[in-house]
Short mmCIF file of C-alpha atoms in Angstrom, two decimals:
data_model
loop_
_atom_site.label_atom_id
_atom_site.label_comp_id
_atom_site.label_asym_id
_atom_site.label_seq_id
_atom_site.Cartn_x
_atom_site.Cartn_y
_atom_site.Cartn_z
CA MET A 1 5.90 -4.99 -21.49
CA ASN A 2 9.02 -6.30 -20.82
CA PHE A 3 11.33 -5.59 -17.58
CA GLU A 4 15.10 -6.36 -17.64
CA ASN A 5 17.54 -5.70 -14.57
CA VAL A 6 19.16 -2.71 -15.00
CA MET A 7 22.34 -2.75 -12.51
CA GLN A 8 23.32 -4.82 -10.22
CA SER A 9 26.57 -2.95 -9.20
CA GLN A 10 29.63 -4.78 -6.72
CA ILE A 11 30.93 -1.68 -6.01
CA TYR A 12 31.22 -0.68 -2.75
CA PRO A 13 29.69 0.70 -1.17
CA PRO A 14 26.86 -1.20 -1.42
CA MET A 15 23.13 0.91 -1.19
CA HIS A 16 22.22 1.56 -4.09
CA HIS A 17 19.43 5.00 -4.30
CA CYS A 18 17.50 7.27 -6.05
CA VAL A 19 18.02 6.51 -9.20
CA SER A 20 17.22 9.32 -11.94
CA VAL A 21 17.59 8.76 -16.00
CA THR A 22 17.76 11.65 -19.03
CA LYS A 23 18.21 10.65 -22.72
CA ASP A 24 21.00 12.12 -24.63
CA ARG A 25 21.29 10.74 -28.42
CA ASP A 26 20.70 7.82 -28.85
CA ASP A 27 21.73 6.64 -24.74
CA LEU A 28 20.04 6.25 -21.95
CA ILE A 29 21.86 7.71 -19.29
CA ALA A 30 21.08 7.12 -15.64
CA VAL A 31 22.64 8.02 -11.71
CA TRP A 32 22.09 7.14 -8.69
CA TYR A 33 23.97 7.24 -4.78
CA SER A 34 25.52 4.43 -3.73
CA ALA A 35 26.31 4.44 0.09
CA SER A 36 26.56 2.54 3.14
CA TYR A 37 24.48 4.28 4.32
CA GLU A 38 21.76 7.11 4.63
CA LYS A 39 24.24 10.68 4.76
CA ALA A 40 27.30 8.56 5.61
CA PRO A 41 30.21 10.42 4.06
CA ASP A 42 31.85 7.33 1.90
CA SER A 43 28.39 8.03 -0.85
CA VAL A 44 29.04 9.06 -4.54
CA ILE A 45 27.64 9.17 -7.44
CA HIS A 46 27.49 7.00 -9.71
CA LEU A 47 25.93 6.71 -14.03
CA SER A 48 25.51 4.17 -15.44
CA ARG A 49 24.83 4.70 -19.89
CA LYS A 50 22.80 2.43 -22.50
CA HIS A 51 23.72 1.81 -25.41
CA PHE A 52 23.63 -0.83 -28.14
CA ASP A 53 20.60 -2.05 -25.11
CA LYS A 54 23.39 -2.28 -22.82
CA TRP A 55 24.24 -0.20 -19.98
CA THR A 56 27.61 0.24 -18.95
CA ASP A 57 30.28 -0.62 -15.92
CA PRO A 58 28.51 2.02 -12.87
CA VAL A 59 31.54 4.74 -12.57
CA THR A 60 31.78 8.04 -10.67
CA VAL A 61 30.97 11.28 -11.42
CA PHE A 62 31.23 12.81 -7.73
CA LYS A 63 32.86 12.27 -4.44
CA MET A 64 33.54 14.97 -2.16
CA PRO A 65 34.94 12.35 0.73
CA GLY A 66 34.10 12.88 4.67
CA PHE A 67 31.12 14.82 2.97
CA GLY A 68 28.22 12.51 2.37
CA VAL A 69 26.26 13.30 -0.90
CA GLY A 70 22.51 11.79 -2.23
CA ASN A 71 19.21 12.63 -4.36
CA PRO A 72 20.87 13.25 -8.13
CA VAL A 73 18.61 14.46 -11.09
CA ILE A 74 20.18 14.33 -14.11
CA TRP A 75 18.54 16.47 -17.64
CA LYS A 76 19.04 17.61 -20.57
CA SER A 77 19.09 20.95 -20.71
CA PRO A 78 18.00 23.22 -23.92
CA GLU A 79 21.48 24.57 -24.62
CA ASP A 80 22.23 20.44 -25.38
CA GLU A 81 23.92 19.32 -21.71
CA LEU A 82 22.88 17.35 -19.31
CA TRP A 83 23.34 19.29 -15.90
CA LEU A 84 23.28 17.69 -13.03
CA PHE A 85 21.93 18.72 -9.66
CA LEU A 86 22.92 16.92 -6.07
CA VAL A 87 22.78 17.89 -3.25
CA ILE A 88 25.86 18.13 -0.43
CA LEU A 89 25.60 17.60 3.12
CA THR A 90 27.66 20.23 5.22
CA GLU A 91 27.01 18.31 8.25
CA ASN A 92 25.73 14.94 9.53
CA ASP A 93 22.10 15.71 8.14
CA TRP A 94 20.11 16.48 5.59
CA GLN A 95 18.97 19.08 7.52
CA SER A 96 22.36 20.64 6.53
CA ALA A 97 22.56 19.81 2.24
CA LEU A 98 22.98 22.41 0.22
CA ILE A 99 21.62 21.99 -3.56
CA CYS A 100 25.09 22.11 -6.44
CA ARG A 101 25.80 21.28 -9.76
CA LYS A 102 27.97 20.18 -12.38
CA LYS A 103 27.15 20.39 -16.12
CA SER A 104 28.78 18.29 -19.45
CA LYS A 105 29.07 19.74 -23.25
CA ASP A 106 29.81 15.81 -23.55
CA HIS A 107 27.91 14.17 -22.97
CA GLY A 108 28.62 13.34 -19.67
CA GLU A 109 32.46 12.24 -20.37
CA ASN A 110 33.75 15.71 -18.96
CA TRP A 111 32.11 17.34 -16.05
CA SER A 112 32.71 21.16 -15.30
CA GLU A 113 33.15 22.06 -12.09
CA LEU A 114 30.92 22.44 -8.63
CA GLU A 115 28.92 24.76 -8.20
CA ILE A 116 26.11 25.85 -5.11
CA ILE A 117 22.92 26.59 -7.03
CA SER A 118 21.01 27.16 -3.81
CA ASN A 119 22.66 28.57 -0.23
CA ILE A 120 19.86 27.88 1.84
CA LYS A 121 20.91 24.81 4.01
CA GLY A 122 18.02 21.79 3.89
CA ILE A 123 16.76 22.86 0.71
CA MET A 124 17.12 19.57 -1.45
CA THR A 125 16.82 18.12 -4.79
CA LYS A 126 14.02 14.46 -5.91
CA GLY A 127 12.26 16.08 -8.93
CA ARG A 128 13.60 16.55 -12.53
CA PRO A 129 13.72 20.25 -13.65
CA ILE A 130 11.38 21.49 -16.92
CA VAL A 131 10.89 24.52 -18.99
CA LEU A 132 8.25 26.15 -19.14
CA LYS A 133 6.26 28.16 -21.69
CA ASN A 134 7.40 31.49 -20.68
CA GLY A 135 10.40 30.09 -21.05
CA ASN A 136 11.82 29.86 -17.39
CA TYR A 137 13.23 27.06 -15.38
CA LEU A 138 11.82 25.75 -12.66
CA LEU A 139 13.35 23.27 -10.68
CA PRO A 140 11.09 21.11 -8.21
CA VAL A 141 13.13 21.81 -4.65
CA TYR A 142 11.50 20.55 -0.91
CA ASP A 143 12.25 22.09 2.88
CA GLU A 144 14.39 19.16 4.64
CA LYS A 145 13.28 20.67 7.61
CA LYS A 146 9.88 21.85 7.65
CA TRP A 147 9.23 19.40 5.69
CA THR A 148 7.61 21.30 3.20
CA SER A 149 7.19 21.54 -1.04
CA MET A 150 8.77 24.43 -2.50
CA ILE A 151 10.71 25.40 -6.20
CA LEU A 152 13.73 27.20 -7.72
CA ILE A 153 13.02 29.77 -10.64
CA SER A 154 15.68 30.87 -13.47
CA GLU A 155 15.12 33.26 -16.40
CA ASP A 156 18.38 31.36 -18.39
CA GLY A 157 19.42 28.11 -15.55
CA ASN A 158 21.49 30.79 -13.41
CA ASN A 159 20.72 32.89 -10.44
CA TRP A 160 17.82 30.59 -8.86
CA LYS A 161 15.19 31.41 -6.80
CA LEU A 162 12.75 30.31 -3.70
CA TYR A 163 9.36 30.28 -4.28
CA GLY A 164 5.88 28.53 -3.59
CA GLU A 165 5.96 26.71 -0.40
CA THR A 166 2.14 25.07 -0.63
CA THR A 167 1.54 26.83 3.62
CA VAL A 168 0.91 22.48 4.23
CA THR A 169 3.80 20.76 5.94
CA GLY A 170 3.96 16.62 5.73
CA LEU A 171 5.54 16.96 2.06
CA ILE A 172 8.34 16.71 0.52
CA GLN A 173 10.23 15.59 -2.68
CA PRO A 174 7.36 17.02 -4.96
CA VAL A 175 6.91 16.62 -9.20
CA VAL A 176 5.40 19.53 -11.13
CA VAL A 177 4.11 19.28 -14.70
CA GLU A 178 3.03 21.70 -16.84
CA LEU A 179 -0.35 21.93 -18.50
CA ASP A 180 -2.50 22.67 -21.60
CA ASP A 181 -3.26 24.99 -20.12
CA GLY A 182 -0.06 26.55 -18.72
CA ILE A 183 -1.91 26.19 -15.13
CA LEU A 184 1.10 23.95 -12.65
CA MET A 185 0.75 21.25 -11.07
CA MET A 186 2.98 19.87 -7.96
CA MET A 187 1.74 16.69 -6.50
CA SER A 188 3.86 15.55 -3.00
CA ARG A 189 4.73 12.71 -1.28
CA SER A 190 3.40 12.53 2.79
CA LYS A 191 3.14 11.69 5.82
CA MET A 192 -0.66 11.56 5.73
CA GLY A 193 -0.84 8.70 3.64
CA LYS A 194 -2.17 10.22 0.31
CA VAL A 195 -0.68 12.32 -2.19
CA TYR A 196 -1.21 16.11 -2.87
CA VAL A 197 -1.61 18.76 -4.92
CA SER A 198 -0.97 21.82 -5.31
CA TYR A 199 -1.66 24.74 -8.23
CA SER A 200 -0.31 27.72 -9.84
CA PHE A 201 -1.04 30.47 -12.24
CA ASN A 202 1.36 32.35 -11.82
CA GLY A 203 4.51 30.57 -13.55
CA GLY A 204 5.23 29.24 -10.39
CA LEU A 205 5.91 32.43 -8.21
CA SER A 206 2.04 31.69 -6.10
CA TRP A 207 1.11 28.30 -5.57
CA MET A 208 -2.50 27.32 -4.38
CA ALA A 209 -2.46 25.22 -0.46
CA SER A 210 -2.05 22.14 -1.37
CA ALA A 211 -4.82 19.85 -0.80
CA GLN A 212 -5.07 15.74 -0.73
CA THR A 213 -5.80 13.79 -3.10
CA ASP A 214 -7.47 10.43 -3.58
CA ILE A 215 -4.01 8.21 -3.92
CA PRO A 216 -2.66 6.19 -1.57
CA ASN A 217 0.83 6.38 -0.37
CA PRO A 218 3.45 5.34 1.79
CA ASN A 219 5.39 8.49 2.59
CA SER A 220 7.41 7.16 -0.45
CA SER A 221 8.07 8.67 -3.84
CA ILE A 222 6.41 10.17 -6.28
CA ASP A 223 7.27 10.60 -10.40
CA VAL A 224 4.89 12.08 -12.95
CA VAL A 225 5.02 12.75 -17.05
CA LYS A 226 2.84 14.18 -19.74
CA TYR A 227 3.09 10.88 -21.29
CA LYS A 228 0.75 10.69 -25.34
CA ASP A 229 -2.25 12.39 -24.34
CA MET A 230 -2.62 11.80 -20.72
CA LEU A 231 -0.53 12.00 -17.60
CA VAL A 232 1.18 8.92 -15.87
CA LEU A 233 1.89 8.66 -11.92
CA ALA A 234 4.56 6.21 -10.91
CA HIS A 235 3.69 5.23 -7.00
CA ASN A 236 3.31 2.41 -4.71
CA HIS A 237 -0.33 2.33 -4.43
CA THR A 238 -0.88 1.32 -0.52
CA GLN A 239 -0.83 4.11 2.25
CA THR A 240 1.41 1.05 4.51
CA GLY A 241 4.95 -0.96 3.22
CA ARG A 242 6.69 -0.17 -0.58
CA ASN A 243 5.58 -3.75 -1.96
CA ARG A 244 4.67 -2.59 -4.50
CA MET A 245 5.28 -0.53 -7.72
CA ASP A 246 2.50 0.32 -9.37
CA LEU A 247 1.00 3.25 -12.45
CA LEU A 248 -2.07 5.28 -12.35
CA PHE A 249 -2.78 7.58 -15.65
CA SER A 250 -5.97 10.96 -16.02
CA LYS A 251 -6.83 11.52 -19.59
CA ASN A 252 -7.99 14.99 -18.14
CA GLU A 253 -5.22 16.69 -16.16
CA GLY A 254 -5.17 14.81 -13.64
CA ARG A 255 -9.07 15.62 -11.98
CA ASN A 256 -9.48 11.74 -12.17
CA TRP A 257 -6.87 8.33 -12.22
CA SER A 258 -7.25 4.89 -13.54
CA GLY A 259 -7.30 2.59 -10.99
CA PRO A 260 -3.93 0.56 -10.27
CA PHE A 261 -2.47 -1.23 -13.10
CA CYS A 262 0.83 -2.73 -11.18
CA VAL A 263 3.83 -3.55 -12.44
CA LYS A 264 5.41 -5.09 -9.30
CA GLU A 265 4.91 -7.01 -6.30
CA ALA A 266 6.63 -8.29 -3.61
CA ASP A 267 4.55 -10.04 -0.15
CA ARG A 268 7.68 -8.37 1.21
CA GLY A 269 11.19 -5.66 0.26
CA GLU A 270 10.93 -2.16 -1.16
CA TYR A 271 10.12 -1.18 -4.72
CA SER A 272 11.04 2.88 -4.17
CA TYR A 273 11.90 6.24 -5.65
CA PRO A 274 10.18 5.45 -9.28
CA TRP A 275 11.66 7.73 -12.83
CA LEU A 276 9.60 7.61 -15.82
CA LEU A 277 11.08 8.88 -18.85
CA GLN A 278 9.60 8.78 -22.61
CA ASP A 279 10.69 8.64 -25.79
CA GLU A 280 9.42 8.34 -29.11
CA LYS A 281 7.79 4.81 -28.51
CA GLN A 282 8.16 3.57 -25.77
CA LEU A 283 7.48 4.69 -21.72
CA HIS A 284 10.02 3.35 -19.33
CA LEU A 285 9.56 2.88 -15.31
CA PHE A 286 13.17 3.12 -13.03
CA PHE A 287 12.23 2.49 -9.64
CA THR A 288 14.01 1.19 -6.69
CA ASP A 289 14.68 -2.99 -5.22
CA ASN A 290 15.13 -3.45 -2.09
CA ARG A 291 18.03 -0.60 -2.84
CA MET A 292 20.62 -2.75 -4.04
CA ASN A 293 19.95 -2.14 -7.75
CA PHE A 294 18.01 -1.18 -10.08
CA ILE A 295 15.05 -2.55 -12.06
CA HIS A 296 14.07 -0.80 -15.46
CA SER A 297 10.22 -1.86 -16.67
CA PHE A 298 9.59 -0.51 -20.59
CA PHE A 299 5.69 -0.46 -21.96
CA GLU A 300 4.36 -0.08 -25.77
CA ASP A 301 0.78 2.27 -26.38
CA GLY A 302 -0.34 -0.89 -26.31
CA ASP A 303 -0.02 -1.62 -22.97
CA PHE A 304 -1.61 1.25 -22.28
CA GLU A 305 -4.77 1.21 -24.43
CA LYS A 306 -7.97 0.40 -21.72
CA ARG A 307 -6.52 2.09 -19.65
#
């Protein structure tokens, strides 16, 4: 198991938040937003590329002076384009956010004009998109006004429609995984001290009421991916504080989970907003270190043999 600091950028503004990572050719590409504080009008979206085992200096790929931006999600689409989702605050509040997208056909060198994909204020991004077995595109989102987890669905990556409120309030920042039998599993951050889970049996058009799991959650972001023959969940394995980052493993599609595999722990401070990424040989975990830089942990298959 290896660790490395990804970025300790001195670019102003100083706060670095909500990293998202995708693989493009042989590179890893990371985006995040930086600001003097959350929702600040000086916030910008930064991008860095890991090429030949070295991260490039961050560059600014989007800013809208005078308006807050945040929660970028970068994704390699089936069209071999990079899609960058983000939110723009039309007022100084997350409840005014609009979800937008930019595209790149040349691996992030140039980007298309900004397009609004949801004109409902307060709907926000955080989790990665997925392409379902039926060919539809699904983007996990949430309602910052109601604190409910939801999704956007598109047949072709355009004309997104909102679905799937899971009836329980107090939930945000969902992640969605399509299980082997086509059932969709949504897991959400919550205010209630536990991770919550919901299922859809019709491609995301409707969802069961979210139910509490046994997994602790201190009102902090989570991530879930399929890796080899199991699911891997990254989160803070505690009901209070964010001073540790952990992995859980499930070999029966989330019905049961292992005990916590602690990646990093400190007496104080914050490890938060994890992002998981798998490739042919490794599982990568990114997370925010005290909102000042990011930690990149990567694991070989042997690290999980006993889990």
